[in-house]
PDB file of C-alpha atoms in Angstrom:
ATOM      1  CA  UNK A 243       0.000   0.000   0.000  1.00  0.00           C
ATOM      2  CA  UNK A 244       1.470   3.330  -1.021  1.00  0.00           C
ATOM      3  CA  UNK A 245       1.411   6.163   1.474  1.00  0.00           C
ATOM      4  CA  UNK A 246      -0.215   9.194  -0.142  1.00  0.00           C
ATOM      5  CA  UNK A 247      -0.502  12.266   2.093  1.00  0.00           C
ATOM      6  CA  UNK A 248      -3.324  13.567  -0.123  1.00  0.00           C
ATOM      7  CA  UNK A 249      -5.524  10.690   1.054  1.00  0.00           C
ATOM      8  CA  UNK A 250      -5.215  11.566   4.752  1.00  0.00           C
ATOM      9  CA  UNK A 251      -8.340  12.811   6.557  1.00  0.00           C
ATOM     10  CA  UNK A 252      -8.729  14.353   9.989  1.00  0.00           C
ATOM     11  CA  UNK A 253     -11.207  13.515  12.687  1.00  0.00           C
ATOM     12  CA  UNK A 254     -10.797  16.520  14.992  1.00  0.00           C
ATOM     13  CA  UNK A 255      -7.944  18.404  13.335  1.00  0.00           C
ATOM     14  CA  UNK A 256      -5.394  19.767  15.843  1.00  0.00           C
ATOM     15  CA  UNK A 257      -4.423  23.430  15.910  1.00  0.00           C
ATOM     16  CA  UNK A 258      -0.754  22.615  15.254  1.00  0.00           C
ATOM     17  CA  UNK A 259       0.528  19.955  12.852  1.00  0.00           C
ATOM     18  CA  UNK A 260       2.837  19.384   9.883  1.00  0.00           C
ATOM     19  CA  UNK A 261       2.641  16.592   7.313  1.00  0.00           C
ATOM     20  CA  UNK A 262       5.315  15.673   4.803  1.00  0.00           C
ATOM     21  CA  UNK A 263       6.129  12.590   2.755  1.00  0.00           C
ATOM     22  CA  UNK A 264       8.206  10.990   5.518  1.00  0.00           C
ATOM     23  CA  UNK A 265       7.100  12.723   8.725  1.00  0.00           C
ATOM     24  CA  UNK A 266       3.905  13.643  10.534  1.00  0.00           C
ATOM     25  CA  UNK A 267       4.115  15.933  13.547  1.00  0.00           C
ATOM     26  CA  UNK A 268       1.030  16.577  15.669  1.00  0.00           C
ATOM     27  CA  UNK A 269       0.951  18.842  18.697  1.00  0.00           C
ATOM     28  CA  UNK A 270      -2.235  18.248  20.629  1.00  0.00           C
ATOM     29  CA  UNK A 271      -4.077  20.480  23.045  1.00  0.00           C
ATOM     30  CA  UNK A 272      -4.024  19.569  26.751  1.00  0.00           C
ATOM     31  CA  UNK A 273      -6.596  17.059  28.027  1.00  0.00           C
ATOM     32  CA  UNK A 274      -7.270  15.356  24.682  1.00  0.00           C
ATOM     33  CA  UNK A 275      -7.619  11.580  24.673  1.00  0.00           C
ATOM     34  CA  UNK A 276      -9.482   8.520  23.449  1.00  0.00           C
ATOM     35  CA  UNK A 277     -10.763   6.736  26.526  1.00  0.00           C
ATOM     36  CA  UNK A 278     -14.013   4.911  27.296  1.00  0.00           C
ATOM     37  CA  UNK A 279     -15.684   3.417  30.375  1.00  0.00           C
ATOM     38  CA  UNK A 280     -12.938   1.792  32.426  1.00  0.00           C
ATOM     39  CA  UNK A 281     -11.020   2.083  35.630  1.00  0.00           C
ATOM     40  CA  UNK A 282     -11.050   5.888  35.894  1.00  0.00           C
ATOM     41  CA  UNK A 283     -14.796   6.064  35.115  1.00  0.00           C
ATOM     42  CA  UNK A 284     -14.676   8.893  32.604  1.00  0.00           C
ATOM     43  CA  UNK A 285     -14.979   9.131  28.838  1.00  0.00           C
ATOM     44  CA  UNK A 286     -12.965  11.192  26.386  1.00  0.00           C
ATOM     45  CA  UNK A 287     -13.312  11.272  22.639  1.00  0.00           C
ATOM     46  CA  UNK A 288     -11.593  14.509  21.767  1.00  0.00           C
ATOM     47  CA  UNK A 289      -8.112  13.585  20.506  1.00  0.00           C
ATOM     48  CA  UNK A 290      -7.128  14.443  16.951  1.00  0.00           C
ATOM     49  CA  UNK A 291      -7.084  11.400  14.652  1.00  0.00           C
ATOM     50  CA  UNK A 292      -5.388  11.392  11.246  1.00  0.00           C
ATOM     51  CA  UNK A 293      -6.713   8.582   9.078  1.00  0.00           C
ATOM     52  CA  UNK A 294      -6.276   6.971   5.709  1.00  0.00           C
ATOM     53  CA  UNK A 295      -8.767   4.506   4.232  1.00  0.00           C
ATOM     54  CA  UNK A 296      -7.755   1.346   2.433  1.00  0.00           C
ATOM     55  CA  UNK A 297      -9.648  -1.234   0.456  1.00  0.00           C
ATOM     56  CA  UNK A 298      -6.968  -3.835   1.209  1.00  0.00           C
ATOM     57  CA  UNK A 299      -8.164  -6.776   3.296  1.00  0.00           C
ATOM     58  CA  UNK A 300      -4.681  -7.176   4.787  1.00  0.00           C
ATOM     59  CA  UNK A 301      -2.075  -4.457   5.214  1.00  0.00           C
ATOM     60  CA  UNK A 302       0.833  -3.531   7.433  1.00  0.00           C
ATOM     61  CA  UNK A 303       2.598  -0.340   8.359  1.00  0.00           C
ATOM     62  CA  UNK A 304       5.489   0.835  10.489  1.00  0.00           C
ATOM     63  CA  UNK A 305       5.340   3.747  12.897  1.00  0.00           C
ATOM     64  CA  UNK A 306       8.285   5.327  14.696  1.00  0.00           C
ATOM     65  CA  UNK A 307       7.402   7.793  17.423  1.00  0.00           C
ATOM     66  CA  UNK A 308       9.235  10.476  19.341  1.00  0.00           C
ATOM     67  CA  UNK A 309       7.477  12.579  21.918  1.00  0.00           C
ATOM     68  CA  UNK A 310       8.149  14.713  24.942  1.00  0.00           C
ATOM     69  CA  UNK A 311       6.162  13.737  27.990  1.00  0.00           C
ATOM     70  CA  UNK A 312       5.539  16.650  30.323  1.00  0.00           C
ATOM     71  CA  UNK A 313       2.473  15.563  32.274  1.00  0.00           C
ATOM     72  CA  UNK A 314       1.003  12.391  33.715  1.00  0.00           C
ATOM     73  CA  UNK A 315      -0.789  10.361  31.030  1.00  0.00           C
ATOM     74  CA  UNK A 316       0.868  12.174  28.107  1.00  0.00           C
ATOM     75  CA  UNK A 317       1.052   9.627  25.318  1.00  0.00           C
ATOM     76  CA  UNK A 318       1.894   9.059  21.704  1.00  0.00           C
ATOM     77  CA  UNK A 319       0.638   6.288  19.445  1.00  0.00           C
ATOM     78  CA  UNK A 320      -1.539   5.027  16.645  1.00  0.00           C
ATOM     79  CA  UNK A 321      -5.253   4.386  16.335  1.00  0.00           C
ATOM     80  CA  UNK A 322      -7.615   2.531  14.043  1.00  0.00           C
ATOM     81  CA  UNK A 323     -10.755   4.632  14.461  1.00  0.00           C
ATOM     82  CA  UNK A 324     -14.278   3.910  13.228  1.00  0.00           C
ATOM     83  CA  UNK A 325     -16.272   6.173  15.561  1.00  0.00           C
ATOM     84  CA  UNK A 326     -16.496   7.267  19.219  1.00  0.00           C
ATOM     85  CA  UNK A 327     -17.560   3.792  20.305  1.00  0.00           C
ATOM     86  CA  UNK A 328     -15.305   1.625  18.125  1.00  0.00           C
ATOM     87  CA  UNK A 329     -11.544   2.059  17.955  1.00  0.00           C
ATOM     88  CA  UNK A 330      -8.222   0.415  18.729  1.00  0.00           C
ATOM     89  CA  UNK A 331      -5.380   2.506  20.168  1.00  0.00           C
ATOM     90  CA  UNK A 332      -1.763   1.517  20.691  1.00  0.00           C
ATOM     91  CA  UNK A 333       0.267   4.015  22.666  1.00  0.00           C
ATOM     92  CA  UNK A 334       3.090   4.603  25.100  1.00  0.00           C
ATOM     93  CA  UNK A 335       1.743   6.705  27.981  1.00  0.00           C
ATOM     94  CA  UNK A 336       4.341   8.452  30.116  1.00  0.00           C
ATOM     95  CA  UNK A 337       2.781   7.248  33.368  1.00  0.00           C
ATOM     96  CA  UNK A 338       3.275   3.549  32.594  1.00  0.00           C
ATOM     97  CA  UNK A 339       6.471   3.574  30.494  1.00  0.00           C
ATOM     98  CA  UNK A 340       4.841   0.529  28.942  1.00  0.00           C
ATOM     99  CA  UNK A 341       3.092  -0.160  25.647  1.00  0.00           C
ATOM    100  CA  UNK A 342      -0.642   0.221  26.119  1.00  0.00           C
ATOM    101  CA  UNK A 343      -3.358  -1.213  23.890  1.00  0.00           C
ATOM    102  CA  UNK A 344      -6.941   0.031  24.290  1.00  0.00           C
ATOM    103  CA  UNK A 345      -9.891  -1.530  22.506  1.00  0.00           C
ATOM    104  CA  UNK A 346     -13.284   0.148  22.583  1.00  0.00           C
ATOM    105  CA  UNK A 347     -16.470  -1.282  21.135  1.00  0.00           C
ATOM    106  CA  UNK A 348     -19.948  -2.606  21.907  1.00  0.00           C
ATOM    107  CA  UNK A 349     -20.267  -0.791  25.243  1.00  0.00           C
ATOM    108  CA  UNK A 350     -16.945  -2.023  26.636  1.00  0.00           C
ATOM    109  CA  UNK A 351     -13.297  -1.161  26.745  1.00  0.00           C
ATOM    110  CA  UNK A 352     -10.334  -3.410  27.388  1.00  0.00           C
ATOM    111  CA  UNK A 353      -6.758  -2.478  28.224  1.00  0.00           C
ATOM    112  CA  UNK A 354      -3.545  -4.469  27.973  1.00  0.00           C
ATOM    113  CA  UNK A 355       0.007  -3.378  28.768  1.00  0.00           C
ATOM    114  CA  UNK A 356       3.422  -4.779  27.923  1.00  0.00           C
ATOM    115  CA  UNK A 357       6.909  -3.718  28.951  1.00  0.00           C
ATOM    116  CA  UNK A 358       8.740  -1.699  26.270  1.00  0.00           C
ATOM    117  CA  UNK A 359      11.849  -3.321  24.829  1.00  0.00           C
ATOM    118  CA  UNK A 360      14.988  -1.369  25.528  1.00  0.00           C
ATOM    119  CA  UNK A 361      16.774  -0.099  22.388  1.00  0.00           C
TER     120      UNK A 361
END
């Protein structure tokens, strides 16, 4: 699958971002997140999401992230987003220093963490 920046679409465009052929930089506003119905008993669906559709049944992609964590729960990651109730997020939140996977759908949310591998 070819990466074409002209096919990217925003769900909640951030105020500050740059997109080039080999780099995407997004600076989010404070208190933005994708989070539904677990542990902390609150819901957020206000994070910017940059998406690209595909008609491929199977596909793969590689993401390299760099981010500066300044506050508890700051995170950086990827998301497969259908709507507010159905998405899959993989991220590295600063509070855990672990890889976090969130799955939201059908009135539930599940979370799984795994220790990051050291470079």
